[in-house]
Every structure is written in C-alpha cells, then in structure tokens.
Coordinates of C-alpha atoms in Angstrom, one line a residue:
X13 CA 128.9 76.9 42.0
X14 CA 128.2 79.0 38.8
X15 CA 125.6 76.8 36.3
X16 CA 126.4 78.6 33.1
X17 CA 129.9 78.4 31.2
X18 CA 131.3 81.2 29.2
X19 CA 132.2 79.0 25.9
X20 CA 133.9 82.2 24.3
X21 CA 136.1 83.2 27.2
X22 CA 139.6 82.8 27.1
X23 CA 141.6 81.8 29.8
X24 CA 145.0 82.6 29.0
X25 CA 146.2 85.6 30.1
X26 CA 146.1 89.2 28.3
X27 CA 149.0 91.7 27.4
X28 CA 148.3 93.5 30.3
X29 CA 148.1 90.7 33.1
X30 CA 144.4 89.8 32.8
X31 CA 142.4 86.6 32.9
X32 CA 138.6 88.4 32.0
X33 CA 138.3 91.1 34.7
X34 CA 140.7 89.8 36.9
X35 CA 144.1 90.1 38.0
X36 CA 146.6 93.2 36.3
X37 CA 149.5 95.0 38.6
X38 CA 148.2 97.4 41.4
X39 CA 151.3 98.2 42.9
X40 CA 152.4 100.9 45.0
X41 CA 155.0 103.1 43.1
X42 CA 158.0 101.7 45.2
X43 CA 158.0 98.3 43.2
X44 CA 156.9 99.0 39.8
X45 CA 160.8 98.9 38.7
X46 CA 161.2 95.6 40.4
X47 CA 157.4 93.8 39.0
X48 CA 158.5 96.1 35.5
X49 CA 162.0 94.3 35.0
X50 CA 160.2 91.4 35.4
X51 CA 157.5 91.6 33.6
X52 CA 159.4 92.9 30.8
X53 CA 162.1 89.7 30.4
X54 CA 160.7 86.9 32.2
X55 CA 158.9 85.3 28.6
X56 CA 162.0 86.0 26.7
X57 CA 164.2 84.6 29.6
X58 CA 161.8 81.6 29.8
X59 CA 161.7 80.7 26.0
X60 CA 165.6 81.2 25.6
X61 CA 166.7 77.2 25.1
X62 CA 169.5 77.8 27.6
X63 CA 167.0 78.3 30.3
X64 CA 164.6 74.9 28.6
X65 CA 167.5 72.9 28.9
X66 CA 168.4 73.8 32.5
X67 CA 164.9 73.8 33.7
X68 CA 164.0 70.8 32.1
X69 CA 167.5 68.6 33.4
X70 CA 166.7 70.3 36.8
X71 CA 163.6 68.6 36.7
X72 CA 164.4 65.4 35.9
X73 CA 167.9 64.8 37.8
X74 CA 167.2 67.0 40.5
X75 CA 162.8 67.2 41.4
X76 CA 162.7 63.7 40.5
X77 CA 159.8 64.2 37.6
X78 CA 158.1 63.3 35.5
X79 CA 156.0 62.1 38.9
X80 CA 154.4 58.9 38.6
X81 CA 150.0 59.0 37.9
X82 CA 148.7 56.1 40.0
X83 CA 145.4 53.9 39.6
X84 CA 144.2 54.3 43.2
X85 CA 142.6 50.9 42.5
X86 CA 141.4 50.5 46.2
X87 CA 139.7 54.8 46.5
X88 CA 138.2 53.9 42.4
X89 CA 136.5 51.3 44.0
X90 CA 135.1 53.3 47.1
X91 CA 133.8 56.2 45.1
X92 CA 132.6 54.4 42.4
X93 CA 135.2 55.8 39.2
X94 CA 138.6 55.6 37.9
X95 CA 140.7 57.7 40.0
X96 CA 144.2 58.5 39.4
X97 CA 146.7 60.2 41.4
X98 CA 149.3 62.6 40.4
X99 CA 152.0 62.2 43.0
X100 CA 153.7 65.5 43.5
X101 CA 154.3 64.3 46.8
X102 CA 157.0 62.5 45.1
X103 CA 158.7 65.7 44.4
X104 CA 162.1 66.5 45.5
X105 CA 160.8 68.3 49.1
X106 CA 157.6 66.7 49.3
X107 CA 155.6 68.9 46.7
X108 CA 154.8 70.7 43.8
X109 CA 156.1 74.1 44.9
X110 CA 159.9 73.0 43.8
X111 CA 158.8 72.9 40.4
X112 CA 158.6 76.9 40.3
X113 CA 161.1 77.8 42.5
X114 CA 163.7 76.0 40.2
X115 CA 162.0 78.0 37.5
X116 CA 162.2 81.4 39.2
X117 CA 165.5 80.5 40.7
X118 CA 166.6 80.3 37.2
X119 CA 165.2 83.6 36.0
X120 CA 166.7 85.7 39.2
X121 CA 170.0 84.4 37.9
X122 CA 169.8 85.9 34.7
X123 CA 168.5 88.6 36.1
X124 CA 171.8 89.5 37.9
X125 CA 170.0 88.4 41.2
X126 CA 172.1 87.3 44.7
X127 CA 169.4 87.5 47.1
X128 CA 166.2 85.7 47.1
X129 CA 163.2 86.7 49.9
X130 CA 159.9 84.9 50.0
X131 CA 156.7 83.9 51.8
X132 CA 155.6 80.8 53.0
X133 CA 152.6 79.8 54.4
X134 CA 152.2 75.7 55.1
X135 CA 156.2 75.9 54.6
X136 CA 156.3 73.8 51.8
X137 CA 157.3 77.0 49.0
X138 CA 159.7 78.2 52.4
X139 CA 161.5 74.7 52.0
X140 CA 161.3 74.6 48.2
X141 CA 163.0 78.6 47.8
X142 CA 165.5 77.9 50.4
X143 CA 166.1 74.5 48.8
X144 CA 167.0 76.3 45.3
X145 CA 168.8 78.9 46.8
X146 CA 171.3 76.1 49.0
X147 CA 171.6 74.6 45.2
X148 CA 172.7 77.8 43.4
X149 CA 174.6 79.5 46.2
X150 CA 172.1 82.3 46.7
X151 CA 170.9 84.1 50.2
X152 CA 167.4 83.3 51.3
X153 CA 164.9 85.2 53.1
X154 CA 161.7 83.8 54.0
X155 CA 159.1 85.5 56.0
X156 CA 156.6 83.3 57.8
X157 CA 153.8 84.0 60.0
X158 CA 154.4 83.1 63.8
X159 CA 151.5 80.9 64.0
X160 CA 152.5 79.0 61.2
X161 CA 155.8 78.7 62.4
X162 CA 154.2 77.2 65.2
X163 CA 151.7 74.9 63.5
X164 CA 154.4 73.5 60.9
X165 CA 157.6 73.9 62.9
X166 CA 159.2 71.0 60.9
X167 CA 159.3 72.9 58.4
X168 CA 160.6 76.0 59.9
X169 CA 163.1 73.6 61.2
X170 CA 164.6 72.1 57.6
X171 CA 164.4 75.8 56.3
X172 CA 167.1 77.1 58.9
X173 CA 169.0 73.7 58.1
X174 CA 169.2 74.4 54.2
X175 CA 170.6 77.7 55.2
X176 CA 168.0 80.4 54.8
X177 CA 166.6 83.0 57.6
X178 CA 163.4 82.6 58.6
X179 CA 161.5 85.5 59.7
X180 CA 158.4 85.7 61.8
X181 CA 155.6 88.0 60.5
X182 CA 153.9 89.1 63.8
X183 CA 151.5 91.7 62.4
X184 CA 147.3 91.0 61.7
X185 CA 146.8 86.9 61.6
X186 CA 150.0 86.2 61.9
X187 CA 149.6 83.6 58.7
X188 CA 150.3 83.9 55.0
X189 CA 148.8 87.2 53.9
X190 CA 150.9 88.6 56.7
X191 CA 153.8 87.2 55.6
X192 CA 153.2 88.3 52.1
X193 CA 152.3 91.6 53.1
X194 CA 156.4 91.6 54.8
X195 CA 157.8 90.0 52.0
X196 CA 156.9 92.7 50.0
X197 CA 158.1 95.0 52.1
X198 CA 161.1 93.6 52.2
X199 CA 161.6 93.7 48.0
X200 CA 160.5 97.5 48.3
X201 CA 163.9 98.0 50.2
X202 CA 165.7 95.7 48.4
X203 CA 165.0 96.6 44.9
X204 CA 168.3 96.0 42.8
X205 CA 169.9 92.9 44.1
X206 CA 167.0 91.0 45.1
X207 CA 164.3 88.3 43.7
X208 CA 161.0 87.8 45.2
X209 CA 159.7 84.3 44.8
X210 CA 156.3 83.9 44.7
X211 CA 154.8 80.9 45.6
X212 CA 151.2 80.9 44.1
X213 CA 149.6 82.2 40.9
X214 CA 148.9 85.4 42.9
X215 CA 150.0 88.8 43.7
X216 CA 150.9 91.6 40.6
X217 CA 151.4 90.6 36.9
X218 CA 153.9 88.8 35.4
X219 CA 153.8 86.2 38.9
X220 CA 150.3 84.2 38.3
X221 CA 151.0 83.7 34.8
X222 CA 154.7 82.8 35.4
X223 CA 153.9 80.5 37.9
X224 CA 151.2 79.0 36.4
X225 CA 153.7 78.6 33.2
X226 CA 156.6 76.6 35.6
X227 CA 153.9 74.4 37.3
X228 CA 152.0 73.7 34.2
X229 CA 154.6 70.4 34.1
X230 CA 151.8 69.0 36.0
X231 CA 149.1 68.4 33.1
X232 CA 151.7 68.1 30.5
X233 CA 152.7 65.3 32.5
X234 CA 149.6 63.8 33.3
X235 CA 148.3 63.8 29.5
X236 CA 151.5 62.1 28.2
X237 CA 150.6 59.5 31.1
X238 CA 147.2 59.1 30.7
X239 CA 147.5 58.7 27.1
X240 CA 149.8 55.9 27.7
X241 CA 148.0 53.9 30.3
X242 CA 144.3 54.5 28.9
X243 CA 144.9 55.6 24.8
X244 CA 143.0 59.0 25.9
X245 CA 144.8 62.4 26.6
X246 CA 142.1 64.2 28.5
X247 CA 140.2 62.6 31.7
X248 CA 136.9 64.0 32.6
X249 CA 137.5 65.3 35.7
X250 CA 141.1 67.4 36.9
X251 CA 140.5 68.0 40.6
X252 CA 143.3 70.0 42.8
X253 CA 142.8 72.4 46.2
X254 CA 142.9 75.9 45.9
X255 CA 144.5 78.1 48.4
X256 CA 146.1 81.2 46.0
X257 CA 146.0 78.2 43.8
X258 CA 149.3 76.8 42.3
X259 CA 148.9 73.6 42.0
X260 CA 146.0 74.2 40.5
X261 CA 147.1 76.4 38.0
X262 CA 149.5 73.7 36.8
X263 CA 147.1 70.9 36.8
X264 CA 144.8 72.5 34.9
X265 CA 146.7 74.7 32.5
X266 CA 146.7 72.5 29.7
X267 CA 143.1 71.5 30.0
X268 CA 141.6 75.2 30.0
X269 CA 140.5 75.2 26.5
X270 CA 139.5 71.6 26.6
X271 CA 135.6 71.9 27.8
X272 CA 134.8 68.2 28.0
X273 CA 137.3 68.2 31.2
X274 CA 135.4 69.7 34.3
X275 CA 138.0 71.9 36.4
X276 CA 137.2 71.1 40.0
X277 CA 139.1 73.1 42.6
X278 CA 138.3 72.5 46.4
X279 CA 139.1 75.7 48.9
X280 CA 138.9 75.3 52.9
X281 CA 135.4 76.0 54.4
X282 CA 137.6 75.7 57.6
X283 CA 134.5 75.1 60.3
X284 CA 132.0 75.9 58.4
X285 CA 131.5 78.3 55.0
X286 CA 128.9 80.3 57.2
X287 CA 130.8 79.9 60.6
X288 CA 132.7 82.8 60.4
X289 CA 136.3 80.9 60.4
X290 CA 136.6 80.2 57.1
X291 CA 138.8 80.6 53.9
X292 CA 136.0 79.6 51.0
X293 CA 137.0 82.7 49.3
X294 CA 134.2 82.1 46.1
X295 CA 131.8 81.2 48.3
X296 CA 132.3 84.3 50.5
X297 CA 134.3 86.8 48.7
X298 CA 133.9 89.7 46.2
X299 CA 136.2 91.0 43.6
X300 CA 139.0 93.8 45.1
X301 CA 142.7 94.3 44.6
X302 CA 144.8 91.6 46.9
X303 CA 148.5 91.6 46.8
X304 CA 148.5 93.6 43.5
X305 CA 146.1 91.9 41.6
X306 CA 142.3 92.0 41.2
X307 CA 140.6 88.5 42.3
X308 CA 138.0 87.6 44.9
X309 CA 139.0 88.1 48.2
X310 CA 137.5 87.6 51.5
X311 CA 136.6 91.5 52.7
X312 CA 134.2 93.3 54.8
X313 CA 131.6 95.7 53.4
X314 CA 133.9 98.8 53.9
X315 CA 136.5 96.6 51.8
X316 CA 139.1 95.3 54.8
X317 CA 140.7 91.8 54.2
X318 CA 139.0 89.6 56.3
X319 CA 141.5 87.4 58.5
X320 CA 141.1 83.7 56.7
X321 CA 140.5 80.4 59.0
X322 CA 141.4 76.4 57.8
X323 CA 142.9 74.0 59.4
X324 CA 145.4 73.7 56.4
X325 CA 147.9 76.4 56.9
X326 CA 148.8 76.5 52.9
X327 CA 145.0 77.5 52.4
X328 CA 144.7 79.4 54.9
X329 CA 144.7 82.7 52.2
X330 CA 141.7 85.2 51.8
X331 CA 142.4 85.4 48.2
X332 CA 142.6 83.0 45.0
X333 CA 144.8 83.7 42.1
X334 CA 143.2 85.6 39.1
X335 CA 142.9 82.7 36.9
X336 CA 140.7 81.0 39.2
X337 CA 138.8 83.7 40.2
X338 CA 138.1 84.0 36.1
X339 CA 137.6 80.3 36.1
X340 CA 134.8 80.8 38.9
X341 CA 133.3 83.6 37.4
X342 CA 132.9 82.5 33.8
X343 CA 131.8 79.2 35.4
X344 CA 134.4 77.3 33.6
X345 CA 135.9 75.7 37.2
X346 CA 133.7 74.1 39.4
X347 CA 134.3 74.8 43.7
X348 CA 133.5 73.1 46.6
X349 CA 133.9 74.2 50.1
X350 CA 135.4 71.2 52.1
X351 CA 135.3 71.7 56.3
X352 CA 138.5 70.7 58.3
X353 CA 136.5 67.3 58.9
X354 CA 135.9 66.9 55.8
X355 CA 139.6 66.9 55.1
X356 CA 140.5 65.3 57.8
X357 CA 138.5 62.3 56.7
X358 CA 139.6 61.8 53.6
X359 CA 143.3 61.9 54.6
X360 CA 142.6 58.9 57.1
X361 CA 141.0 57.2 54.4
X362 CA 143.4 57.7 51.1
X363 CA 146.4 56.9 54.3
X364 CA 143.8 53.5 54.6
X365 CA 143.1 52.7 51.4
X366 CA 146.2 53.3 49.6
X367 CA 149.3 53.0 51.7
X368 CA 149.3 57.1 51.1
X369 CA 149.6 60.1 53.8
X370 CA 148.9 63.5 51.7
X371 CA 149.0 66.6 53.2
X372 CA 146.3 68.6 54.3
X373 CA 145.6 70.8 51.6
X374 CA 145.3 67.8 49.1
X375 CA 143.3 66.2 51.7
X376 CA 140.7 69.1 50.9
X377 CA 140.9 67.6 46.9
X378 CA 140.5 64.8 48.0
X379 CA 137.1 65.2 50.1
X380 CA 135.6 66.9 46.7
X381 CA 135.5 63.5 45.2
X382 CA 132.2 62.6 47.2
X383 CA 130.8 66.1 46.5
X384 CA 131.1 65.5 42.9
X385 CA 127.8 63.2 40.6
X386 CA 130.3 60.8 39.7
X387 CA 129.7 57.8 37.3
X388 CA 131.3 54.4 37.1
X389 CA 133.2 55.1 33.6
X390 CA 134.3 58.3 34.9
X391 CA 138.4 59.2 34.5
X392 CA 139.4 61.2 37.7
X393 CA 142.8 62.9 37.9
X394 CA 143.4 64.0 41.7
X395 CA 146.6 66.8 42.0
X396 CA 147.8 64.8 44.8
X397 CA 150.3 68.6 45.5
X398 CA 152.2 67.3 49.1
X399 CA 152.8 64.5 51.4
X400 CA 151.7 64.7 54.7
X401 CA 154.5 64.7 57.1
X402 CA 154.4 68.4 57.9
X403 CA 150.8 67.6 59.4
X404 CA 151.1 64.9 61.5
X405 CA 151.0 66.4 64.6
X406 CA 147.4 67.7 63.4
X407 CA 146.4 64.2 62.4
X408 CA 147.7 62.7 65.5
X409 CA 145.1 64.7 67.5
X410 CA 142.3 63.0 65.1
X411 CA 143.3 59.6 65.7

C-alpha cells in the first residue's frame, strides 16, 4: 500500500487514453480501424440525448436500478462502523456487468453493428452480453476459458439458453486472459460488422474510460442515496474488488476528486500473495502493455504474463485496468490482498449475518473491511458487484 497521495494528479482520463502513465492503445495494426471508429464516436454517441434517454429507460425498466444501498445493521455491528451495501446483485442477471453491456449494446447499434463477440471470465459479463444481444436481436459470441467453463458451468449453461455461442479458449491457462486474448482475435477477423464488448475498464483506449463512464451509475447512485438516508453525499470509505476492475471503476468514479473518501479496492491473493498462485497484481506486478493498454501486470523478469491463480474466476486476471493502476501508483486507492480463505469467510459470514449470499469476487471486498483501521463513526459503502449463485458449488465444499 502506497503512504503518500499525489494531491495534484488527475484521475480522469487524457486525450490520448491516459490515466498518469498508464493505459493508451497498443494495438497491433490489424485493429486500429476497429478501436479508431470507436474511439472516435463513442463520446459523441454517448452524449447524443437519444442514447441518454434509452440508456437511462433501459436501466430502470429493464436492469431494475437504481439498486437499493442497505444498512447492513447486523455486519455495522460486527466490524464496529456503519456499513452499507450497494446491491448490484439486485441487477437484472445478478450483477453490475449489465449496466455496460446495455451501454455498449447501444453504441454497436449506432455503429451499424449485427454481431457482438466478447470474453467472459466468472461468466457474469458472458450472461450480461448475451443477455443484451437476446434483447436487441443481435448475434453473440462469447469466448470462455475451458476451466472456467467448468468451474462456473451455470453460467455457461444460461448463456447457450439466451442464445449466444460459447466458445472454449483452450490455449495458456485456459481462464480470462485467454479468452481475451481469442476474443480479440476474433474482432481482427471480423472487423466491419462486428462489436467487441468489453467487460472491464481494460484493454486499448476508448474501453476503460467507456466502461468506467456506463458503470459510473454505481456512485451516482449511491451519493443520491446516501444523501438521503444520512444528509451527507460522500461516505468515508468506497470499498469494491478489483479483478480488471469494473465495478470498481463505477463505484468510485464520482468520488476520484473527492480526497476525504479513501478508495479501497481488494484483489485476490489467491493462496497466498507470496505462494506463487496468486492474482495480487499491485502487490506483485510491474508496469507493461496488457491487452493494449499500459497497467501493472503480473510478468516474469524477461516480461511474460504470468498465468494468474484465485479462487474467484472473475479475478482471476494478471492485470488491473489503467485507472487503478494510476490510483495505486499515485497512492490515491488503497489495496489489500485478500486469500481464498479470507474470501471465503466473509461470504459465510455476510450469508449469516445478513440473509445475503454475494459472490466471490465481492466476497474479496468484503474480507477488506477487517484489514481496514476502522472507527465507530465511520460511513462504509461496500460495491456489493454479484450474487453468489454462480459459486455455490465452491461454497458447498467449505461448509
């Protein structure tokens, strides 16, 4: 964790795709038309009030939001604060990732777009793309590593039911970079009638900043709420998991340039930060170029990707977005590395204490909350980003 906070940087992103030194486009040659049509139309596209008005009806007749922000009365009381929850789990799907696939669903359409392809790690951005693309009548690709096929088959399953094809990705890990790696691929062949969705604030510029932009609903949200229930906008702490980082990204967003709230993003030590089957990218990586972007990624010393471990398969990712790799680096986030046990406590106990099963990537946010100096007239907002249905088979071998 970095002691020193850059007051003067900025942490909305440059021109040129940049939060401080990271992030940017480093794309092979193949897909700067595709990233270059996009990046050239998707703020005018986003700010045209056609697009508001769809987006925002979408959102609230369709995804189910604003989601409700809950006084965990019975977790305040065990970690000595007020804690609140922001249910994306209440999303239509089960979490946050609808809330950009709507909004990039929306901008492929103007775009001319009939074919979507994506990646999907823990399967919740998988369901969410194929969700939008059942919705608006679109083809859906979605490529999926075969050991996270395996690991969250239920998912796999209620993709091929809404429709879409879901494609192993049998190469390296068999996990998300993989599948990123294919997806991409895929776009390079597919250049003029297809949309790649994204799911995180990664990969080449305009996607972290569009992302971030679609799930920024999150904090907009949650200041209008907490306003309301408590007559203050800002809480002192905004704590999410990081795997590339979207939720994250949204929860935070309006909060950047608000120094008295502390940033606190949790990322999978997996067995151990040391162990060697890990995905604590800060506490382990170095900057490089990841998916067309410059972040922190997990690499050897002659600069190979090194193949990520958690037992959440949507953190399982040996990157972070740009933004947070800035927020790291200018010490304006705080990180914690949380172990598999660690999550796996603290999604027994919020299931416990408060009638709530989260998924195991929140579970890692979760766990932060007795890593943090907390104090009794503390105001905790916890990105509570899935439910935890897709994991149970995982939990049911901790019970």
């Amino acid at each position: 964790m970095q002691d020193t906070i850059d007051t003067q940087a900025s942490f909305a992103v440059s021109d040129t795709g940049f939060y401080g030194r990271f992030g940017g486009a480093f794309i092979p040659e193949m897909l700067y038309p595709n990233v270059e049509e996009l990046r050239q139309n998707y703020l005018s596209i986003i700010a045209d009030p056609s697009f508001q008005a769809e987006f925002w009806q979408l959102l609230e007749d369709y995804v189910g939001r604003p989601t409700p922000l809950f006084l965990a009365k019975r977790l305040s009381a065990k970690k000595g604060a007020t804690i609140y929850l922001k249910r994306e789990d209440l999303c239509h799907t089960g979490a946050h990732k609808v809330n950009n696939t709507i909004g990039q669903i929306l901008v492929a359409q103007r775009l001319g777009k009939k074919r979507i392809v994506a990646e999907t790690g823990a399967g919740q951005h998988g369901v969410a793309t194929a969700t939008v693309c059942a919705l608006m009548g679109l083809e859906c690709i979605v490529y999926m590593g075969a050991i996270d096929m395996e690991r969250q088959k239920p998912n796999v399953d209620r993709m091929r039911m809404l429709g879409a094809t879901v494609v192993p990705a049998k190469s390296g890990s068999q996990t998300l970079k993989d599948a990123t790696n294919e997806a991409m691929r895929h776009w390079i062949n597919n250049p003029v009638d297809t949309h790649y969705i994204i799911g995180s604030v990664v990969g080449p510029h305009p996607y972290p900043d569009m992302v971030a932009r679609f799930q920024s609903v999150i904090s907009q949200e949650v200041r209008q709420q907490l306003l309301a229930k408590t007559g203050r906008e800002n809480p002192d702490y905004m704590v999410a998991c990081v795997g590339g980082g979207s939720n994250a990204a949204g929860a935070f967003f309006h909060f950047l340039h608000e120094p008295s709230v502390r940033l606190v993003a949790a990322e999978a030590a997996g067995m151990g930060v040391s162990s060697g089957h890990s995905a604590a990218t800060t506490a382990l990586g170095k900057p490089g170029v990841l998916h067309g972007s410059r972040t922190i990624l997990m690499q050897t010393d002659d600069g190979q990707v090194t193949e990520p471990y958690s037992i959440s398969a949507g953190l399982d990712y040996p990157g972070i977005g740009p933004l947070h790799a800035h927020l790291f680096d200018s010490g304006r986030g705080d990180f914690y590395a949380i172990t598999d046990d660690e999550a796996l406590a603290a999604g027994f106990e919020l299931s416990k204490l408060e009638g709530i099963i989260p998924a195991l990537e929140t579970a890692h946010a979760l766990a932060a909350l007795d890593k943090m100096s907390l104090k009794a007239d503390d105001v905790v907002v916890v990105c509570l980003s899935g439910r935890g249905d897709k994991d149970l088979s995982t939990y049911s071998k901790h019970l």
